[in-house]
CSV table of C-alpha atoms in Angstrom, one decimal:
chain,number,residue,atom,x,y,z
A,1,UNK,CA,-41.1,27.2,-8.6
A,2,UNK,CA,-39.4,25.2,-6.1
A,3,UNK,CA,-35.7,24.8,-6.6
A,4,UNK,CA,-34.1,21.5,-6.8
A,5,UNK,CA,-30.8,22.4,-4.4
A,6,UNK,CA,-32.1,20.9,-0.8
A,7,UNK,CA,-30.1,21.2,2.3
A,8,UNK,CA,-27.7,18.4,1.9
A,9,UNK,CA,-28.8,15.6,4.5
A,10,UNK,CA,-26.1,13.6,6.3
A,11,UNK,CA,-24.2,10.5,5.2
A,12,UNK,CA,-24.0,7.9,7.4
A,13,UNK,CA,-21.8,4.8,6.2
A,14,UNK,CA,-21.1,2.1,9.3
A,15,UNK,CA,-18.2,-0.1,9.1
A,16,UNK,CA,-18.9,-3.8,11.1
A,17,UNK,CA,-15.2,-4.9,12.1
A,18,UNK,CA,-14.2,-8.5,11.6
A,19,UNK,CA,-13.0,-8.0,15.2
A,20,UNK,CA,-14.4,-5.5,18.3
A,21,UNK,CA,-10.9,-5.4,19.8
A,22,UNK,CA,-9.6,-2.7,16.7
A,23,UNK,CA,-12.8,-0.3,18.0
A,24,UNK,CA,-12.1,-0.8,22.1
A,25,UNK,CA,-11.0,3.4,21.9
A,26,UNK,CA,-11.0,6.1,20.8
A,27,UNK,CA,-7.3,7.0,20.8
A,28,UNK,CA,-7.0,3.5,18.5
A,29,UNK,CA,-9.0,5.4,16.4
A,30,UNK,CA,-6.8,8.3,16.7
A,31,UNK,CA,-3.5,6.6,16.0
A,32,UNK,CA,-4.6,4.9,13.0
A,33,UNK,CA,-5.7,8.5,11.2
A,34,UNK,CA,-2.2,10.0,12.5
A,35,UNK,CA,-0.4,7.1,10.7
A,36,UNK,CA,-2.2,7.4,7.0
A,37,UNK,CA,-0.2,8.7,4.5
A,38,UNK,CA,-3.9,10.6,3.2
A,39,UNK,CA,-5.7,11.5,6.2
A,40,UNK,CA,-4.1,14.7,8.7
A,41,UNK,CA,-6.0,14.8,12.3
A,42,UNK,CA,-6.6,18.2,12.7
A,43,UNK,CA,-9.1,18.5,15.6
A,44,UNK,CA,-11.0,16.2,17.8
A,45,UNK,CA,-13.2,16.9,20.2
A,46,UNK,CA,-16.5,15.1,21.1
A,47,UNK,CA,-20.3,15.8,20.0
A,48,UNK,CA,-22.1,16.5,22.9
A,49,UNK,CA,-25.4,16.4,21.0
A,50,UNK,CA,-24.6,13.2,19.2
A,51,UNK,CA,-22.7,11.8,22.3
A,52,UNK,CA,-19.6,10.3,20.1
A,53,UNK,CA,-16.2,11.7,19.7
A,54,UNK,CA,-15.5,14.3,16.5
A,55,UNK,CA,-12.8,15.2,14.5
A,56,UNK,CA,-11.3,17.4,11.8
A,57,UNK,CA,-9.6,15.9,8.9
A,58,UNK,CA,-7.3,16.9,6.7
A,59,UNK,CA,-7.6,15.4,3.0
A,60,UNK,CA,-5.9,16.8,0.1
A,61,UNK,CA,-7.1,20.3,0.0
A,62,UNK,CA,-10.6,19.5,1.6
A,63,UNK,CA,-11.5,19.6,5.5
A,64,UNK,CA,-14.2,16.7,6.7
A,65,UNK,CA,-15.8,16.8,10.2
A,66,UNK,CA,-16.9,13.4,11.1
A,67,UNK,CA,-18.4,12.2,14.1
A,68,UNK,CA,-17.6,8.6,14.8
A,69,UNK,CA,-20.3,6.5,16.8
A,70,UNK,CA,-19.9,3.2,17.8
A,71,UNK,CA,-23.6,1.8,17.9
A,72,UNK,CA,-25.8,-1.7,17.3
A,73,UNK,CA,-25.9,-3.2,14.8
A,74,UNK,CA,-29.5,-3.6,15.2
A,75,UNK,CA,-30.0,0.0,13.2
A,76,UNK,CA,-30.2,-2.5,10.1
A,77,UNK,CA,-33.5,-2.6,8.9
A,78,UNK,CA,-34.5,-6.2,7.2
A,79,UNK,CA,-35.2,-4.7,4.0
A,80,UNK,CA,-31.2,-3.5,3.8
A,81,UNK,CA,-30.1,-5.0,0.3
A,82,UNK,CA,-26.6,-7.0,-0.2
A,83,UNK,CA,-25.3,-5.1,-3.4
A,84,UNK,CA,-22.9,-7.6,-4.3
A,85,UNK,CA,-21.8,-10.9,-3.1
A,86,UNK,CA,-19.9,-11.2,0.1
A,87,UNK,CA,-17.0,-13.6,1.6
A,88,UNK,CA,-18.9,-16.4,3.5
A,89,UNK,CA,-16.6,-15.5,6.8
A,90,UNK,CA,-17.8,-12.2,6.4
A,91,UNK,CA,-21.1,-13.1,6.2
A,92,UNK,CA,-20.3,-15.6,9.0
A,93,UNK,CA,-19.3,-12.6,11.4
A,94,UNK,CA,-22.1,-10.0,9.9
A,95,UNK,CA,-25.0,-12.4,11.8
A,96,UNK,CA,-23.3,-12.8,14.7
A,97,UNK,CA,-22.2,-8.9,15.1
A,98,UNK,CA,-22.9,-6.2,17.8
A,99,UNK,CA,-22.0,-3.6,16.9
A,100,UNK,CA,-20.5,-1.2,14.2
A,101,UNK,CA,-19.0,1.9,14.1
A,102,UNK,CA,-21.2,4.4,11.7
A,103,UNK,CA,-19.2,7.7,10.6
A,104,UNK,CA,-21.5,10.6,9.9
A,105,UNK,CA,-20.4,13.6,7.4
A,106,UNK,CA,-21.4,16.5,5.1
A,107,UNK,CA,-20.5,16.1,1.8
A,108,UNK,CA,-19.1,19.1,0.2
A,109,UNK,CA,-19.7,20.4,-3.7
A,110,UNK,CA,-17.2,17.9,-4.8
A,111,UNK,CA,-19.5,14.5,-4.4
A,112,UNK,CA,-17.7,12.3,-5.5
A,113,UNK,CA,-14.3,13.0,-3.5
A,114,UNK,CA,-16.7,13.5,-0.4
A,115,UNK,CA,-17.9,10.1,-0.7
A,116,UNK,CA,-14.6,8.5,-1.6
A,117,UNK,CA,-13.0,10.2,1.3
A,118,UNK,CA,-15.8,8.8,3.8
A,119,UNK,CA,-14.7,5.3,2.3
A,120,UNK,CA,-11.1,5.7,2.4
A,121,UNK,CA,-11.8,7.2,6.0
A,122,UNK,CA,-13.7,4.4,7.5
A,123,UNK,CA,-11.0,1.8,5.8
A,124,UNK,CA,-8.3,3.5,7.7
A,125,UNK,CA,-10.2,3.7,11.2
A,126,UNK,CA,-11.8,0.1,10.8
A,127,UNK,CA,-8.4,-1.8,9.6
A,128,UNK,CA,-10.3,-5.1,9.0
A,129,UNK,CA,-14.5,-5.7,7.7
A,130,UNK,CA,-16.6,-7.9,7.5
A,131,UNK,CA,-19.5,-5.3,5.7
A,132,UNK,CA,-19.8,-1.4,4.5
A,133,UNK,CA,-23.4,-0.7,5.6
A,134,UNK,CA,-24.4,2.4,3.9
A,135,UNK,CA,-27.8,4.0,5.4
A,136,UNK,CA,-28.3,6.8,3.0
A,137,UNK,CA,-28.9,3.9,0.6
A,138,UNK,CA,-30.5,0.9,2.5
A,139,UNK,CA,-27.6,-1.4,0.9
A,140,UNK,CA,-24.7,-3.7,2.3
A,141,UNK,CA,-21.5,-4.0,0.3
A,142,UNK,CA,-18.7,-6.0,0.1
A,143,UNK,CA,-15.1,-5.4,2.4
A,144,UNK,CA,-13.9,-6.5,-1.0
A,145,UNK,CA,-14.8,-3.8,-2.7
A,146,UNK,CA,-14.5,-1.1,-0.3
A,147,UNK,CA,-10.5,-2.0,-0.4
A,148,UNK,CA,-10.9,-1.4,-4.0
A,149,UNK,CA,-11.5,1.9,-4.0
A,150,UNK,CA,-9.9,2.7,-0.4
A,151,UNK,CA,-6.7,2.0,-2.5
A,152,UNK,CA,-7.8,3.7,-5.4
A,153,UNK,CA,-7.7,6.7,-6.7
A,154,UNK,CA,-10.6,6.8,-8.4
A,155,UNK,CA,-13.7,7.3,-6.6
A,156,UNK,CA,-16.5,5.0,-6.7
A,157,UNK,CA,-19.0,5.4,-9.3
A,158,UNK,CA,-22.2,7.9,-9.1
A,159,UNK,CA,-24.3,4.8,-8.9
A,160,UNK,CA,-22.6,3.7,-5.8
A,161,UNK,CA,-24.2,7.1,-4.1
A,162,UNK,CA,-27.8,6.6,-4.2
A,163,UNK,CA,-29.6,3.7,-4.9
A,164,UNK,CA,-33.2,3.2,-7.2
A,165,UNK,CA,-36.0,1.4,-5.0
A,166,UNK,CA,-39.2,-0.4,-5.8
A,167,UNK,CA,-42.3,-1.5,-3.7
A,168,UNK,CA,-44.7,-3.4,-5.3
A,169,UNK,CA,-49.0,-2.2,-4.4
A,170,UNK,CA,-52.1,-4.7,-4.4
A,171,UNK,CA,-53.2,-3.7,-7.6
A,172,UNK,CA,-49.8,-5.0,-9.2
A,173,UNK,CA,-48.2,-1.4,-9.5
A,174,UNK,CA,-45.1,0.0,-8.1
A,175,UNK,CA,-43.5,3.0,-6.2
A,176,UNK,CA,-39.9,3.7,-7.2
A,177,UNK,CA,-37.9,6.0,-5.7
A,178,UNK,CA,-34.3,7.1,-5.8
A,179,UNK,CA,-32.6,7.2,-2.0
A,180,UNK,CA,-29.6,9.1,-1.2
A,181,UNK,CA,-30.0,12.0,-3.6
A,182,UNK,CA,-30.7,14.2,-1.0
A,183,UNK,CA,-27.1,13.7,0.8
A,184,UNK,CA,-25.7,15.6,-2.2
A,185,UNK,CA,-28.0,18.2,-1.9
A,186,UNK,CA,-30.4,17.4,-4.5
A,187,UNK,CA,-34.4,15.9,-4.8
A,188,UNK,CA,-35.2,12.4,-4.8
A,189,UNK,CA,-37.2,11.7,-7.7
A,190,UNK,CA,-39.9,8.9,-8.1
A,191,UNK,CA,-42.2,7.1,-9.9
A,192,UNK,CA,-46.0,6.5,-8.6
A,193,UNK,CA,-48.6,3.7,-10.2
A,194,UNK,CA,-45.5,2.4,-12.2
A,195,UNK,CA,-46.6,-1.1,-14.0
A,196,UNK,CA,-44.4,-3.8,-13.4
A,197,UNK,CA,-43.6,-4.6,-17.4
A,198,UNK,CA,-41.9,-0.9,-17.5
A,199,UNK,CA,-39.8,-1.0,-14.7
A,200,UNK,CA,-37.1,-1.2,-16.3
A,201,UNK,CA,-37.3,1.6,-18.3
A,202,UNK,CA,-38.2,3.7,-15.3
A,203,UNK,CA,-35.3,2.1,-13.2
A,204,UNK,CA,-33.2,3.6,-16.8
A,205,UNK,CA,-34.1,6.7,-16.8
A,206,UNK,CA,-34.0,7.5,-12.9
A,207,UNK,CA,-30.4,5.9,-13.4
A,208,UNK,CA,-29.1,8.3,-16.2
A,209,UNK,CA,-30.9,11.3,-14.2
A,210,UNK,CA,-28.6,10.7,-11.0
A,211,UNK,CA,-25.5,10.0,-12.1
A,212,UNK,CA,-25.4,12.9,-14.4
A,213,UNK,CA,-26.8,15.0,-11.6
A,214,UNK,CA,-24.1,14.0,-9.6
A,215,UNK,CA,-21.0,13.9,-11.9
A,216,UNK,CA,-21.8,17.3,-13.3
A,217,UNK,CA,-23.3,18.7,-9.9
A,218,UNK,CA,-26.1,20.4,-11.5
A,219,UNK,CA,-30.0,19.8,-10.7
A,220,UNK,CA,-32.9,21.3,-12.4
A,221,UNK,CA,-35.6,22.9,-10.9
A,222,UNK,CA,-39.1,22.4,-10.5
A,223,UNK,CA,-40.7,21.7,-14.6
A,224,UNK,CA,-37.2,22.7,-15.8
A,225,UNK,CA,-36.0,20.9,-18.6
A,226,UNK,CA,-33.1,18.4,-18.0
A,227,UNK,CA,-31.3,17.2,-21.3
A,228,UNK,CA,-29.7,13.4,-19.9
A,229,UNK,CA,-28.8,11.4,-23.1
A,230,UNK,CA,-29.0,12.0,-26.9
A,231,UNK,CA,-31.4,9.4,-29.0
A,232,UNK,CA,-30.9,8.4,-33.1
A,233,UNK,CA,-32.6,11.2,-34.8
A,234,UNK,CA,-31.5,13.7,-32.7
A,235,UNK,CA,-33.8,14.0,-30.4
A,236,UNK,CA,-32.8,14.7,-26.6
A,237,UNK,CA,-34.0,12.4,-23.6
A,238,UNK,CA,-35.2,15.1,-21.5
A,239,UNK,CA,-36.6,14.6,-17.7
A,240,UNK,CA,-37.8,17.4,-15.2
A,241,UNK,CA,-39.9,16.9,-11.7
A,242,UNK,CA,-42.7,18.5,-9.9
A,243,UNK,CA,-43.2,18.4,-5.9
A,244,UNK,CA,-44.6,15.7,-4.6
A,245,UNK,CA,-47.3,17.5,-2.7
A,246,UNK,CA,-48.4,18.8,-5.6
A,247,UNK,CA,-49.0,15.6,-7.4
A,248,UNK,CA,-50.1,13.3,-5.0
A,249,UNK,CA,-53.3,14.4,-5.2
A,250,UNK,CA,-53.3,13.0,-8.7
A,251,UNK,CA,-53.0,8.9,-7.4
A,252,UNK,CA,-56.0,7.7,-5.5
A,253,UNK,CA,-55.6,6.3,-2.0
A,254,UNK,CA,-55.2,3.0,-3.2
A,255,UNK,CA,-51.8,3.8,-4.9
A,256,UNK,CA,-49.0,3.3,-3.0
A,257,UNK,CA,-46.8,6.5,-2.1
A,258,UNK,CA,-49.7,8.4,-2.4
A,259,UNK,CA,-51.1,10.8,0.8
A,260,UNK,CA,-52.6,8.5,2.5
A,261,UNK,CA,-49.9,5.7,1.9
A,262,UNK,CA,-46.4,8.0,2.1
A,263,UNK,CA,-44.0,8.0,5.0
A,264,UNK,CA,-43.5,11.4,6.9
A,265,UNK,CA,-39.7,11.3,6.1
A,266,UNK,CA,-40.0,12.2,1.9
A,267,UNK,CA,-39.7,16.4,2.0
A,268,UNK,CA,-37.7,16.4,-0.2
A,269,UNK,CA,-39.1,14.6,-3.5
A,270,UNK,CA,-40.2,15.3,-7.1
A,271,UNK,CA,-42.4,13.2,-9.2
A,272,UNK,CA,-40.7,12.3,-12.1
A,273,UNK,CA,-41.9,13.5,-15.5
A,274,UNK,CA,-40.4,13.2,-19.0
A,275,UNK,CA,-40.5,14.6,-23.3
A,276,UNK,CA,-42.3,11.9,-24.4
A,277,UNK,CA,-40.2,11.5,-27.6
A,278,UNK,CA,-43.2,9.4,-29.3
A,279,UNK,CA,-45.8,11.2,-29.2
A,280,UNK,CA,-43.5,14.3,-29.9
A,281,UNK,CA,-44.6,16.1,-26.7
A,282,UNK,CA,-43.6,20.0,-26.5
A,283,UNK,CA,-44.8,19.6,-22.5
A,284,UNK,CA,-43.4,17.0,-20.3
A,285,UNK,CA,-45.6,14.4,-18.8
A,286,UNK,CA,-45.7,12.2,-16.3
A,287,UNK,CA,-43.3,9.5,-16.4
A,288,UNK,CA,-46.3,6.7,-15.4
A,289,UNK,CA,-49.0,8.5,-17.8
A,290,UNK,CA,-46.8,7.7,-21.2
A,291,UNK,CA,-45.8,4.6,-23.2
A,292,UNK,CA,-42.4,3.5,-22.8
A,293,UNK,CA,-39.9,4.0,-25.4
A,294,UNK,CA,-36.5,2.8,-26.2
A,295,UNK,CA,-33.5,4.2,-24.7
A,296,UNK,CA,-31.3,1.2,-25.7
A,297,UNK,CA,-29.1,3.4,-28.1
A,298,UNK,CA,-29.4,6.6,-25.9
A,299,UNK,CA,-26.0,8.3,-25.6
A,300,UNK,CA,-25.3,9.5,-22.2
A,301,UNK,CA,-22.5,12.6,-22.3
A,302,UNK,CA,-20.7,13.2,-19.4
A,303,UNK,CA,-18.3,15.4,-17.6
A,304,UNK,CA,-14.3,15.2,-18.6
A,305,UNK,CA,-14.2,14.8,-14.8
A,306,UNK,CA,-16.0,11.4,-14.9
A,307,UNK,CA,-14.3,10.5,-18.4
A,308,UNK,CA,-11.1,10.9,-16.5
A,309,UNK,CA,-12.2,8.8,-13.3
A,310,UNK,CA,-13.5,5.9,-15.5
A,311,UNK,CA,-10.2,6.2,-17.6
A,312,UNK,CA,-8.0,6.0,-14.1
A,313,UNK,CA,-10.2,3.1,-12.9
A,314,UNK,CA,-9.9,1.3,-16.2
A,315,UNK,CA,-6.3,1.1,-15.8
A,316,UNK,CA,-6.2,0.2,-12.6
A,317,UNK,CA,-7.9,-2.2,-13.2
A,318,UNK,CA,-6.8,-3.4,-16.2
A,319,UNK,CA,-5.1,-6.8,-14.6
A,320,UNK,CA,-8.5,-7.9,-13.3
A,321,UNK,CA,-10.1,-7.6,-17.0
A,322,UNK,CA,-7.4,-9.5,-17.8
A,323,UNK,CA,-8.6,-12.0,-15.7
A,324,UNK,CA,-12.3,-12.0,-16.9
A,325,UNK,CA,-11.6,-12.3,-20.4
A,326,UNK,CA,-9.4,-15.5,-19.7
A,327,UNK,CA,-12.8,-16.5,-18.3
A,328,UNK,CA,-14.4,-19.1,-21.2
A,329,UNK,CA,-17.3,-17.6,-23.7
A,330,UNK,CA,-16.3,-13.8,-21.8
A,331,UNK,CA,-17.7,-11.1,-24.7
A,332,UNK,CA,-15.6,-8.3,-23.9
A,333,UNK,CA,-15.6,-5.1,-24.9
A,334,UNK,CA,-12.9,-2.2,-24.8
A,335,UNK,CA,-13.3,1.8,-25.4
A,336,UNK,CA,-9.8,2.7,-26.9
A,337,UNK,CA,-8.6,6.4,-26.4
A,338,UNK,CA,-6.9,7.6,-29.8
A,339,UNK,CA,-4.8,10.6,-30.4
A,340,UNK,CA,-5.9,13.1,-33.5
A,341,UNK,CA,-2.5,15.0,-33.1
A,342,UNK,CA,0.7,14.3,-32.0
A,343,UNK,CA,1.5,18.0,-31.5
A,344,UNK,CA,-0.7,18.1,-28.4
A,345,UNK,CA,-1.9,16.1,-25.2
A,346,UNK,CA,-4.6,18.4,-24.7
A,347,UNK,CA,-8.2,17.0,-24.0
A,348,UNK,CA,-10.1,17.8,-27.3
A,349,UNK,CA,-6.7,15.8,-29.1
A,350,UNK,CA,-8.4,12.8,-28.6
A,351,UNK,CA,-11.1,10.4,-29.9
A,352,UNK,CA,-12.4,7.4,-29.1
A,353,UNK,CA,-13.7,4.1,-30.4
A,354,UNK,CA,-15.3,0.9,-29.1
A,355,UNK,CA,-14.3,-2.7,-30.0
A,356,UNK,CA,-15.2,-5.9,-29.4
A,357,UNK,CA,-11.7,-7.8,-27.9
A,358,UNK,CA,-10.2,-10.7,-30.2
A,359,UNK,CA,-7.3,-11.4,-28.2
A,360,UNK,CA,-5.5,-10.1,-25.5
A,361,UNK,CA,-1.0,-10.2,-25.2
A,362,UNK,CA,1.3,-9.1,-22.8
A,363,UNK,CA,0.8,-5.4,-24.0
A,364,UNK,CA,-1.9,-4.9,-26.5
A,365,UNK,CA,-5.6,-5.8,-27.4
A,366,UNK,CA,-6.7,-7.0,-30.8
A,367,UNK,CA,-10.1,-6.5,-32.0
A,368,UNK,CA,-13.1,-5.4,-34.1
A,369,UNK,CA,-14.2,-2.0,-34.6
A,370,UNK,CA,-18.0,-1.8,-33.4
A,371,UNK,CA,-18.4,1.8,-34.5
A,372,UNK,CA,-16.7,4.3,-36.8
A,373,UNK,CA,-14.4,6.9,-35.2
A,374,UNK,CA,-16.4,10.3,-34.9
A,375,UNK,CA,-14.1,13.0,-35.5
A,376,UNK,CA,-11.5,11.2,-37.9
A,377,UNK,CA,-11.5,9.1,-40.5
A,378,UNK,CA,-8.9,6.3,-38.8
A,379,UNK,CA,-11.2,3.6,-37.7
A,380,UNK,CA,-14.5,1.8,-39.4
A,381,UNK,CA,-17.1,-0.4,-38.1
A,382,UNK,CA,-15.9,-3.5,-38.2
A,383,UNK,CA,-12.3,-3.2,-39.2
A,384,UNK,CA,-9.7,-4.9,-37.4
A,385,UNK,CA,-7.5,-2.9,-34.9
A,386,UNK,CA,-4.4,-3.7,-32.4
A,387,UNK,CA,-4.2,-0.9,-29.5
A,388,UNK,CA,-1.9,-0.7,-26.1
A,389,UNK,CA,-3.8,-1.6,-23.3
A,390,UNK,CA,-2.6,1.7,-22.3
A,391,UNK,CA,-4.8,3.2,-24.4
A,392,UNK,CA,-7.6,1.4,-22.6
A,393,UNK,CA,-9.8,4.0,-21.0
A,394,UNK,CA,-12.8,1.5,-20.1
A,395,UNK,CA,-13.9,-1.6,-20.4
A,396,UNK,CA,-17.4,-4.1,-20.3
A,397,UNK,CA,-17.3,-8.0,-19.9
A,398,UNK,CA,-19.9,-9.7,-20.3
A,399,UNK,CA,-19.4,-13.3,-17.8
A,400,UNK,CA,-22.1,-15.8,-18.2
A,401,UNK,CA,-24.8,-13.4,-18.4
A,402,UNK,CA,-24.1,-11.2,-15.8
A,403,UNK,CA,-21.9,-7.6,-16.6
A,404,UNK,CA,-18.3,-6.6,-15.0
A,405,UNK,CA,-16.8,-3.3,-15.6
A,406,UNK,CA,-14.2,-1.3,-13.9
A,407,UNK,CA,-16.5,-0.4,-11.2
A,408,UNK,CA,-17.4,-3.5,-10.4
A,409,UNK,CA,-14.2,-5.5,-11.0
A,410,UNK,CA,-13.9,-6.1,-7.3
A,411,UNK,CA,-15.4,-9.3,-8.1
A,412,UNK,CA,-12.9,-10.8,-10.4
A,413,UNK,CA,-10.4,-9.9,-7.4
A,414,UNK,CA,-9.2,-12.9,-5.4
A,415,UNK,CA,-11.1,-13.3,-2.2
């Protein structure tokens, strides 16, 4: 059995500046981490291997070593994705750039503060962007939103850490396949001879897998059982993996991402397999061997750690929802966290219930119950409620088809 805790790969995240000047030296470089309020310069010496200086950082009670290379921009591939829009002068600057300066690091067993801190790091050394270019990932994202979360503190999302990818064969299959995984120590997983009508689904259920994996920094091993989300009924969405070299086999060489058509640079992947909840399946199978079923009303648990970064964010950004719901025919909804007692603050003292927003004042949110309370009996589906935005602890709106929430709100933000 092959376990599925890999030696953590390195994270490469390159800043393009708006202007070269800010990069001309290093000891700009230098000045700007001595002067953070966040950051304390410990060390710096230079990587001889990697031929770019390297330093020590201090932030909160974690150390980072982070070699910082100014390099060409021409290390984007074409296929890099935009994540999100962009400002049109950033974009303006992005095609005429030369060059950007990449910092490389070792996340540490807190992901999520490991990746926030390479954010908030590259914001302080690289004062003004035109583009976040994030190689573990193959995506480009916003200056916009990096400032979001350089001033936040909440970290980005688990979905911001790796990214779900899909290339499309002759015979009108697909190969998807999760990317940047690995950096926090843990297999990519994929899908081989995926048809196109089920993608979504796929795309779903590699989703849940990471971010769970990541927020709860936990990874099965090879054909162990992985509970990700509870289904009505009581039943468990369950996902495991098997090594790639041992399934490969399996696809013909027509199938893309199979021996004959897989890049050298996938050691460490696991074919994704799955309880297939319809056919009541005691063994899992592989994910593109069963029938699709509906995860629509699957329940996804996670840590109180990511609760508690969801509830920070919500609040933080709490203006800018304010701001999308003033937006005409915005659907918006709100999770609102309730107290059971008012003898405690502890964590299990609290419920909470999701509503569909009536109205909005200076201080509260009015609106309709969309599900019963679980634990009490204060709330009902459908009955009217008034709450403090306050007690706001996240947040959806729903903009002219397309989806905003707190970790996305970066787009309501005025450019």
């Amino acid at each position: 059995m092959k376990s599925g805790i890999v030696k953590k790969t390195t994270s490469y995240i390159m800043g393009i500046p708006m202007n070269d000047a800010d990069v001309n030296t290093p000891e700009m470089v230098y000045e700007r981490i001595r002067a953070s309020e966040e950051f304390e310069l410990l060390k710096v010496e230079f990587d001889d291997k990697n031929i770019c200086p390297m330093v020590t950082v201090g932030y909160r009670d974690m150390e980072f070593l982070v070699d910082i290379r100014i390099e060409s921009v021409d290390a984007i591939a074409p296929d890099f994705m935009f994540c999100h829009p962009i400002p049109d002068e950033c974009i303006k600057k992005i095609k005429q750039a030369q060059i950007g300066v990449t910092t490389f690091l070792t996340f540490n067993d807190d992901i999520l503060a490991s990746h926030h801190f390479q954010l908030k790091f590259l914001k302080c050394i690289v004062p003004e962007l035109a583009a976040v270019v994030d190689f573990n990932v193959r995506r480009i994202f916003s200056p916009v939103w990096l400032k979001q979360f350089a001033d936040s503190k909440a970290a980005p999302g688990p979905g911001y850490i790796f990214s779900i990818n899909s290339a499309p064969d002759k015979n009108g299959n697909n190969w998807m396949f999760t990317q940047g995984l690995n950096r926090c120590g843990f297999m990519e997983l994929e899908v081989l001879n995926a048809p196109t009508d089920n993608l979504d689904f796929y795309g779903n259920i590699l989703s849940i897998t990471g971010s769970k994996a990541i927020t709860e920094n936990v990874f099965p091993d090879e054909m162990e059982r992985f509970d990700i989300a509870s289904l009505p009924g009581g039943k468990s969405l369950s996902v495991t993996w098997r090594y790639w070299k041992g399934e490969v086999s399996v696809y013909g060489d027509e199938i893309l991402g199979s021996a004959k058509n897989r890049p050298k640079n996938t050691p460490f992947n696991g074919m994704l397999f799955v309880w297939d909840i319809e056919n009541n399946s005691k063994k899992p199978v592989r994910a593109s061997d069963m029938t699709p079923f509906s995860i629509e009303n699957a329940v996804v648990e996670f840590s109180p750690e990511e609760n508690r970064r969801i509830e920070i964010l919500s609040q933080e950004t709490i203006d800018l929802f304010r701001r999308g719901f003033d937006i005409p025919e915005t659907r918006a909804l709100v999770k609102i966290k309730m107290k059971l007692s008012e003898k405690t603050d502890e964590d299990g003292s609290y419920e909470y219930v999701w509503a569909e927003v009536d109205s909005l004042d200076k201080e509260n949110v009015f609106g309709t119950a969309i599900q019963d309370s679980a634990v009490s009996d204060t709330v009902k589906k459908d009955e009217k409620i008034q709450a403090s935005l306050s007690s706001v602890s996240d947040w959806i709106l729903n903009i002219k088809g397309g989806r905003v929430t707190p970790d996305t709100s970066f787009m309501l933000a005025e450019k």
